[in-house]
Coordinates of C-alpha atoms in Angstrom, one line a residue:
M25 CA 0.0 0.0 0.0
A26 CA 1.4 3.4 -1.0
A27 CA 2.0 5.9 1.7
T28 CA -0.5 8.7 2.1
C29 CA 0.5 12.1 1.0
E30 CA 0.6 15.2 3.0
S31 CA -2.1 17.7 2.0
E32 CA -1.0 20.4 -0.4
N33 CA -3.8 22.7 0.7
T34 CA -4.3 24.6 3.9
E35 CA -7.0 23.6 6.4
A36 CA -8.3 27.2 6.5
I37 CA -10.6 28.2 3.7
D38 CA -11.3 31.7 2.7
Q39 CA -15.0 32.3 3.4
S40 CA -15.3 35.7 1.9
S41 CA -17.1 36.1 -1.4
F42 CA -16.2 38.1 -4.5
W43 CA -19.3 40.2 -4.2
D44 CA -21.0 41.4 -1.0
E45 CA -22.9 44.5 0.2
N46 CA -19.6 46.4 0.4
G47 CA -18.8 45.8 -3.3
I48 CA -15.9 43.7 -4.8
H49 CA -13.1 42.3 -2.7
W50 CA -10.0 43.0 -4.8
D51 CA -7.4 40.8 -3.1
A52 CA -4.4 39.5 -5.0
H53 CA -6.1 36.2 -5.9
R54 CA -9.2 37.9 -7.3
I55 CA -7.1 40.4 -9.3
G56 CA -5.2 37.4 -10.8
W57 CA -8.5 35.6 -11.4
A58 CA -9.9 38.6 -13.4
V59 CA -6.7 39.1 -15.4
S60 CA -6.3 35.5 -16.2
G61 CA -10.0 35.3 -17.2
A62 CA -9.6 38.2 -19.6
F63 CA -6.6 36.6 -21.3
A64 CA -8.4 33.2 -21.4
L65 CA -11.3 35.0 -23.1
A66 CA -9.0 36.6 -25.6
A67 CA -7.4 33.2 -26.4
I68 CA -10.9 31.7 -26.9
M69 CA -11.9 34.5 -29.3
V70 CA -8.7 34.2 -31.4
T71 CA -9.2 30.4 -31.6
V72 CA -12.9 30.7 -32.6
V73 CA -11.9 33.0 -35.5
S74 CA -9.2 30.6 -36.6
V75 CA -11.4 27.5 -36.4
G76 CA -14.3 29.4 -37.9
R77 CA -12.3 30.3 -41.0
H78 CA -11.3 26.7 -41.6
A79 CA -14.8 25.5 -40.9
R80 CA -16.3 27.9 -43.5
H81 CA -13.8 26.8 -46.1
Y82 CA -13.8 23.1 -45.3
H83 CA -12.8 21.9 -48.7
V84 CA -10.0 19.4 -47.8
P85 CA -11.5 17.5 -44.8
T86 CA -8.7 15.0 -44.4
E87 CA -6.3 17.8 -43.7
Q88 CA -8.5 20.5 -42.1
R89 CA -10.1 18.0 -39.6
Q90 CA -6.6 17.6 -38.0
I91 CA -5.8 21.3 -38.3
I92 CA -9.0 22.3 -36.4
R93 CA -8.1 19.8 -33.6
I94 CA -4.7 21.4 -33.3
L95 CA -6.2 24.9 -33.3
Y96 CA -8.3 23.9 -30.2
M97 CA -5.1 23.5 -28.1
P98 CA -4.8 27.2 -26.9
L99 CA -8.5 27.3 -26.1
V100 CA -8.4 24.1 -24.1
Y101 CA -5.2 25.1 -22.2
A102 CA -6.6 28.6 -21.5
I103 CA -9.9 27.4 -20.2
V104 CA -8.5 24.6 -18.0
S105 CA -5.7 26.8 -16.7
W106 CA -8.2 29.5 -15.7
F107 CA -10.3 26.9 -13.8
S108 CA -7.2 25.5 -12.1
Y109 CA -6.3 29.0 -11.0
R110 CA -9.8 29.8 -9.8
F111 CA -10.3 26.4 -8.0
F112 CA -6.7 25.9 -7.0
R113 CA -7.5 23.2 -4.5
A114 CA -8.3 20.9 -7.4
Y115 CA -5.3 21.9 -9.4
T116 CA -3.9 18.4 -9.7
Y117 CA -7.1 17.1 -11.4
Y118 CA -7.1 19.9 -13.9
S119 CA -3.4 19.4 -14.8
L120 CA -4.0 15.7 -15.4
V121 CA -6.9 16.4 -17.7
V122 CA -5.3 19.1 -19.8
I123 CA -2.3 16.9 -20.7
I124 CA -4.7 14.5 -22.4
Y125 CA -5.2 17.1 -25.1
E126 CA -1.5 17.3 -25.7
A127 CA -1.6 13.7 -26.8
I128 CA -4.5 14.4 -29.1
T129 CA -2.8 17.4 -30.8
I130 CA 0.5 15.4 -31.3
S131 CA -1.5 12.6 -32.9
A132 CA -3.5 15.0 -35.1
F133 CA -0.3 16.6 -36.3
M134 CA 1.1 13.2 -37.3
L135 CA -2.0 12.4 -39.3
L136 CA -1.8 15.9 -40.9
I137 CA 1.7 15.6 -42.2
I138 CA 0.9 12.1 -43.5
Q139 CA -1.9 13.7 -45.5
Y140 CA 0.5 16.3 -46.8
V141 CA 3.0 13.7 -47.9
A142 CA 0.2 11.6 -49.5
S143 CA -0.9 14.6 -51.6
T144 CA 2.4 14.5 -53.4
S145 CA 1.8 11.0 -54.7
S146 CA -0.1 10.2 -57.8
G147 CA -2.1 7.6 -55.9
K148 CA -2.7 10.0 -53.0
T149 CA -1.1 7.6 -50.4
A150 CA 1.8 8.1 -48.1
E151 CA 3.1 4.7 -49.1
G152 CA 3.2 5.8 -52.7
A153 CA 5.2 8.9 -51.8
L154 CA 7.7 6.8 -49.9
A155 CA 8.1 4.3 -52.7
R156 CA 10.8 6.6 -54.2
K157 CA 12.8 6.7 -50.9
D158 CA 16.1 4.9 -50.4
K159 CA 17.4 3.3 -47.2
E160 CA 18.0 5.9 -44.5
K161 CA 19.8 6.2 -41.2
L162 CA 17.7 6.5 -38.0
P163 CA 17.9 9.9 -36.3
I164 CA 20.1 10.4 -33.2
P165 CA 20.7 8.5 -31.0
F166 CA 20.1 5.4 -33.1
C167 CA 22.0 6.7 -36.2
C168 CA 24.1 3.5 -36.3
W169 CA 21.0 1.6 -37.6
R170 CA 19.3 2.0 -41.0
Y171 CA 15.7 1.5 -42.1
R172 CA 13.9 1.1 -45.4
P173 CA 10.8 3.3 -45.8
T174 CA 9.4 1.0 -48.5
K175 CA 9.0 -1.9 -46.1
A176 CA 5.3 -2.9 -45.6
Y177 CA 5.5 -2.3 -41.8
F178 CA 7.1 1.1 -42.0
M179 CA 4.0 3.4 -42.1
Y180 CA 2.2 1.2 -39.5
T181 CA 5.1 1.5 -37.2
I182 CA 5.3 5.3 -37.6
K183 CA 1.6 5.7 -37.0
W184 CA 1.7 3.5 -33.9
S185 CA 4.7 5.2 -32.4
V186 CA 2.7 8.4 -32.2
L187 CA -0.9 7.0 -31.7
Q188 CA 0.2 4.9 -28.7
Y189 CA 0.5 8.2 -26.8
V190 CA -3.1 9.0 -27.3
I191 CA -3.9 5.7 -25.5
I192 CA -1.2 5.7 -22.8
R193 CA -1.5 9.4 -21.8
P194 CA -5.3 9.3 -20.9
L195 CA -4.7 6.0 -19.0
V196 CA -1.9 7.7 -17.0
S197 CA -4.2 10.6 -16.2
I198 CA -7.1 8.4 -15.2
I199 CA -4.8 6.4 -12.8
G200 CA -3.4 9.6 -11.5
I201 CA -6.9 11.0 -10.8
I202 CA -7.8 7.9 -8.9
C203 CA -4.6 8.0 -6.9
E204 CA -5.1 11.7 -6.1
A205 CA -8.6 10.9 -4.9
L206 CA -7.1 8.3 -2.6
H207 CA -4.5 10.8 -1.4
I208 CA -1.6 8.6 -2.5
L209 CA -0.4 10.3 -5.8
C210 CA 2.0 12.8 -4.2
Q211 CA 2.7 14.6 -7.5
S212 CA 5.5 16.7 -6.0
S213 CA 7.3 13.7 -4.5
W214 CA 10.0 11.6 -6.2
S215 CA 9.8 8.8 -3.7
Y216 CA 9.5 5.2 -5.0
K217 CA 6.8 4.8 -2.4
H218 CA 4.3 7.0 -4.3
P219 CA 2.7 6.2 -7.7
S220 CA 3.6 9.6 -9.2
V221 CA 7.2 8.6 -10.0
Y222 CA 6.1 5.5 -11.9
L223 CA 3.3 7.4 -13.8
T224 CA 5.8 10.1 -14.7
A225 CA 8.3 7.4 -16.0
V226 CA 5.6 5.8 -18.2
D227 CA 4.5 9.1 -19.6
F228 CA 8.2 10.1 -20.3
V229 CA 8.8 6.9 -22.3
S230 CA 5.5 7.2 -24.2
I231 CA 6.0 10.8 -25.3
S232 CA 9.6 10.2 -26.1
V233 CA 8.6 7.4 -28.5
A234 CA 5.9 9.6 -30.0
L235 CA 8.3 12.6 -30.6
Y236 CA 11.0 10.3 -32.1
G237 CA 8.5 8.9 -34.5
L238 CA 7.5 12.4 -35.5
I239 CA 11.1 13.5 -36.0
L240 CA 11.9 10.4 -38.0
F241 CA 9.0 10.9 -40.4
Y242 CA 9.6 14.7 -40.7
D243 CA 13.3 14.1 -41.5
L244 CA 12.4 11.5 -44.1
T245 CA 9.7 13.7 -45.9
K246 CA 11.2 17.2 -45.7
Q247 CA 11.2 17.5 -49.5
E248 CA 7.5 16.5 -49.7
L249 CA 6.6 18.9 -46.9
N250 CA 8.5 21.8 -48.4
G251 CA 6.2 24.9 -48.6
R252 CA 3.8 23.7 -45.9
R253 CA 5.6 25.2 -42.9
P254 CA 6.0 21.9 -41.1
L255 CA 8.5 23.2 -38.6
A256 CA 6.4 26.2 -37.6
K257 CA 3.3 24.0 -37.3
F258 CA 5.1 21.5 -35.1
L259 CA 6.6 24.3 -33.0
T260 CA 3.2 25.7 -32.2
I261 CA 2.5 22.4 -30.4
K262 CA 5.9 21.7 -28.9
L263 CA 6.5 25.2 -27.6
I264 CA 3.2 25.0 -25.6
V265 CA 4.4 21.8 -24.1
M266 CA 7.9 23.1 -23.4
C267 CA 6.7 26.4 -21.9
T268 CA 4.2 24.7 -19.5
F269 CA 6.7 22.1 -18.4
Y270 CA 9.7 24.4 -17.8
Q271 CA 7.8 27.2 -16.1
E272 CA 6.1 24.7 -13.8
F273 CA 9.6 23.4 -13.0
V274 CA 10.8 27.0 -12.3
F275 CA 7.9 27.8 -10.0
D276 CA 8.3 24.5 -8.1
A277 CA 12.0 25.2 -7.6
L278 CA 11.2 28.7 -6.3
Q279 CA 8.7 27.2 -3.9
N280 CA 11.0 24.4 -2.7
H281 CA 13.8 27.0 -2.0
G282 CA 11.4 29.1 0.1
I283 CA 11.3 32.1 -2.3
I284 CA 7.6 31.5 -2.8
K285 CA 6.1 31.6 0.7
A286 CA 2.7 30.3 2.0
T287 CA -0.1 32.6 3.2
E288 CA -3.1 32.0 5.4
Y289 CA -5.2 30.4 2.7
W290 CA -2.5 29.4 0.2
T291 CA 0.3 26.9 0.6
G292 CA 3.6 27.5 -1.2
S293 CA 2.6 24.7 -3.6
N294 CA -0.8 26.4 -4.2
I295 CA 0.9 29.7 -5.1
A296 CA 3.4 28.0 -7.5
D297 CA 0.6 26.2 -9.2
G298 CA -1.5 29.3 -9.4
L299 CA 1.4 31.3 -11.0
N300 CA 1.9 28.6 -13.5
A301 CA -1.8 28.6 -14.5
F302 CA -1.8 32.4 -14.6
A303 CA 1.2 32.4 -17.0
I304 CA -0.4 29.8 -19.2
T305 CA -3.6 31.9 -19.8
I306 CA -1.4 34.8 -21.0
E307 CA 0.8 32.6 -23.2
M308 CA -2.2 31.0 -24.9
V309 CA -3.2 34.3 -26.5
L310 CA 0.2 34.5 -28.2
F311 CA 0.1 30.8 -29.2
A312 CA -3.4 31.3 -30.6
F313 CA -2.1 34.0 -32.9
F314 CA 1.0 31.9 -33.8
M315 CA -1.3 29.0 -34.8
M316 CA -3.4 31.3 -36.9
W317 CA -0.2 32.2 -38.9
A318 CA 1.2 28.6 -39.0
Y319 CA -2.1 27.1 -40.2
P320 CA -3.3 29.7 -42.7
I321 CA -6.7 29.5 -44.4
S322 CA -5.3 30.8 -47.7
E323 CA -4.3 27.3 -48.7
Y324 CA -7.9 26.1 -48.6
I325 CA -9.9 29.1 -50.0
R326 CA -11.6 28.1 -53.3
P327 CA -13.3 31.2 -54.8
E328 CA -15.2 29.0 -57.2
L329 CA -16.8 27.0 -54.4
P330 CA -19.4 28.2 -51.9
K331 CA -18.6 28.4 -48.2
T332 CA -19.3 25.3 -46.3
S333 CA -21.4 24.7 -43.1
A334 CA -19.3 25.1 -40.0
K335 CA -21.3 22.3 -38.3
R336 CA -19.8 19.5 -40.4
A337 CA -16.2 20.7 -39.7
I338 CA -16.9 20.9 -35.9
I339 CA -18.5 17.5 -35.8
D340 CA -15.6 16.0 -37.8
S341 CA -13.0 17.5 -35.5
L342 CA -14.7 16.1 -32.4
N343 CA -15.2 12.7 -33.9
F344 CA -12.1 10.7 -33.1
G345 CA -13.2 7.7 -35.2
D346 CA -10.2 8.2 -37.5
F347 CA -7.9 7.7 -34.5
V348 CA -9.7 4.5 -33.6
A349 CA -9.5 3.3 -37.2
E350 CA -5.7 4.0 -37.4
I351 CA -5.0 2.4 -34.1
W352 CA -7.1 -0.7 -35.0
G353 CA -5.4 -0.9 -38.5
S354 CA -1.9 -0.8 -36.9
L355 CA -2.8 -3.4 -34.3
K356 CA -4.3 -5.7 -36.9
F357 CA -1.2 -5.4 -39.1
F358 CA 1.1 -6.2 -36.2
Y359 CA -1.0 -9.3 -35.4
D360 CA -0.8 -10.4 -39.0
Y361 CA 2.9 -9.8 -38.9
A362 CA 3.3 -11.9 -35.8
V363 CA 1.5 -14.8 -37.4
G364 CA 3.6 -14.5 -40.5
K365 CA 1.0 -13.4 -43.1
S366 CA 2.6 -12.6 -46.5
H367 CA 1.3 -9.1 -47.0
T368 CA 3.3 -7.9 -43.9
R369 CA 6.6 -8.9 -45.4
G370 CA 8.9 -7.4 -48.0
V371 CA 8.6 -4.2 -49.9
I372 CA 5.3 -2.5 -50.9
K373 CA 5.0 -2.5 -54.7
H374 CA 3.4 0.4 -56.5
D375 CA 2.5 0.5 -60.2
A376 CA 4.6 3.1 -62.0
P377 CA 2.8 5.3 -64.5
D378 CA 3.4 4.6 -68.2
F379 CA 4.4 7.2 -70.7
G380 CA 0.9 8.4 -71.5
E381 CA -0.1 8.7 -67.8
A382 CA 3.2 10.4 -66.8
F383 CA 2.8 13.1 -69.4
G384 CA -0.9 13.7 -68.9
V385 CA -2.1 11.9 -72.1
Y386 CA -3.9 9.1 -70.2
N387 CA -5.1 9.0 -66.6
A388 CA -4.6 6.1 -64.3
S389 CA -7.7 4.4 -65.6
G390 CA -6.4 4.3 -69.2
N391 CA -8.8 7.0 -70.5
L392 CA -7.7 9.8 -72.8
R393 CA -7.5 13.3 -71.6
T394 CA -9.0 15.8 -74.1
R395 CA -7.7 19.3 -74.7
G396 CA -10.4 20.8 -72.6
G397 CA -9.4 18.7 -69.6
S398 CA -12.3 16.2 -69.9
V399 CA -11.8 12.4 -70.1
A400 CA -12.7 10.2 -73.0
N401 CA -12.3 6.4 -73.4
V402 CA -9.7 5.5 -76.0
A403 CA -11.7 2.5 -77.0
D404 CA -14.6 4.7 -78.0
P405 CA -14.2 5.7 -81.7
E406 CA -16.7 8.5 -81.4
A407 CA -14.7 10.0 -78.5
V408 CA -11.4 9.9 -80.4
Q409 CA -12.8 10.8 -83.9
P410 CA -13.1 14.6 -83.4
F411 CA -9.3 14.9 -82.9
F412 CA -8.5 13.0 -86.2
A413 CA -11.2 14.8 -88.1
N414 CA -9.1 18.0 -87.7
Q415 CA -5.8 16.5 -88.7
P416 CA -4.4 17.3 -92.1
N417 CA -4.9 14.5 -94.6
A418 CA -6.9 12.6 -92.0
S419 CA -8.7 10.7 -94.7
R420 CA -5.6 8.9 -95.7
P421 CA -5.2 5.3 -94.6
S422 CA -2.2 3.7 -93.0
N423 CA 0.0 5.3 -90.4
L424 CA -0.4 8.9 -91.8
G425 CA -3.6 9.3 -89.8
G426 CA -1.8 8.9 -86.5
A427 CA -2.3 5.2 -86.1
R428 CA 0.1 2.6 -84.8
H429 CA 0.4 -1.1 -85.4
V430 CA -0.3 -3.3 -82.4
R431 CA -0.5 -7.0 -82.1
T432 CA -4.0 -8.0 -81.0
P433 CA -5.4 -11.4 -80.6
E434 CA -8.2 -12.2 -83.0
S435 CA -11.4 -12.7 -81.1
G436 CA -12.4 -15.9 -82.8
G437 CA -9.1 -17.5 -83.8
S438 CA -6.1 -19.1 -82.1
G439 CA -3.5 -17.0 -83.7
E440 CA -2.6 -13.3 -83.7
T441 CA -3.0 -10.7 -86.4
Y442 CA -1.8 -7.2 -86.8
G443 CA -4.4 -4.6 -86.1
M444 CA -4.5 -0.8 -86.1
R445 CA -5.1 1.4 -83.0
P446 CA -5.2 5.2 -83.2
L447 CA -2.7 7.2 -81.3
P448 CA -3.9 10.1 -79.0
P449 CA -3.7 13.4 -80.9
Q450 CA -1.1 14.8 -78.5
M451 CA 1.3 12.1 -79.8
V452 CA 0.7 12.9 -83.5
S453 CA 2.8 15.5 -85.4
A454 CA 2.6 16.9 -88.9
D455 CA 5.3 18.2 -91.2
A456 CA 5.3 21.3 -93.3
N457 CA 3.3 19.7 -96.1
G458 CA 0.6 18.6 -93.7
R459 CA 1.7 15.0 -93.6
S460 CA 1.1 13.6 -90.2
F461 CA 3.4 11.0 -88.5
A462 CA 3.7 9.4 -85.1

C-alpha cells in the first residue's frame, strides 16, 4: 500500500465572497482571477476566429479536420488553466486532464503531415510517396542503424509510435486522478513509495517514442513537406508543451527553495501552481495568434466553391473515429505480422505510371485526356474521332492518320494478327506539307 501524501492545501478556507454588500473584494487572488480570465477569453476569441475560417472553407476535410483539432489547443489550455487558478485546491485534477489534449494534438499533427505527404503521390497515399525513398539512417541517438521506408511495416510503425501516446496518456491521467482521490499520488514527490514517480516514467517513455516517430517521419519527408511550414506547425504544439513544463519546473523550484512563501489560505505549492496557471492563460493568447499564422486558411480558400457549413467541420473534428481506425489498423497489421502473413513482409510495390499517364495523355484508368481537360475512353471511336477529323490528310489510310500497329489477338481464332489502333492526338505530329506522322 502506497504511503498517504501530506495535503498540499491549507486547512483554513477563505470564506469571503467576490461580491458582498460592500462591493468587490479585490485581493491578489481575485485580481489574478480577473486578469487570467480576460486573457483566457482573448485566447478563446482568437481560436474561434481561426477555427471558424477553416470551418467555413472546409474543402479538404482530411487535412482540415486535423488542423482544427490542433487549433483547439490554446483554447483548451486557457480554459482549463483559468479553472485550475480559480479552483486551486483541485489543481492536480485539472493538470492531469489538460495533458490528455496534448496527446490528441500530437497525434493529429502526425496524421496531418501524413496527408501532406500523401498529396504529393499520384495515388494520394503516403506509401506511394515513400516508394521513391532509399534506405536511410535513423535519427540520433540510433543513427548506427538504418531503415527502409518502403517496407510494408514502416508506415504502420510510424503511426503506432505516435498514436500509442493517445492511449497511454489518458490512461496515466485516469490512474493519476484515482490516486489523487485516494491521497496517494503525491505529485510533488519523487519517492518510490508513491505512484507519481512511476506514472511520470511511463509518460516520459511514451511521449519520447511519439516525438521520435514524428522527428523520423519529418526528416524523411522534408522534401515533400516543403512549402507547408511543417516546422512552424510543429513548434506551435511543442512550444506550448515546453513552456508549460519548464515554467512549472521553475515555480516548483522557487517554492522548494522558500522564495515563494505560504499565506493564510494558500500553501507555497498552491501559489506555485497558481502562478503557472496564470502564466499559461497569458501565453495561450500568443500561441493562438501563432497558430493562426502557421495554419493559414489561404491554402484552402476556393473562390469558385461556396462556403461550407461550420457544423460539419466541428463534428468531424470532435469525432475521433479516425484515431480508432488508425489504431485498429496498426494493431491488426502487427497481429498479421506476428502470425507471418505474407502481405506484412517485403517491400510494398506500386505500379509506376506509363508514358501516357506520366505526361498527362492518359489518366490512371487508361482513359484519354482531351484538350479541354475532360476524359474520354480511347476504345470509343466517337470520343477519339473529333481529334483526327481536324488532322491534315486525316482521310488517308495507314499510319499517316496517326495510327500505330499493335499485335492484338483475333477474337475468334487461335493465332494473332496485326491490327490498327489510333494514337492520341497529342502524340501525332505533322510536317510542313501537312503529312502527319507518329
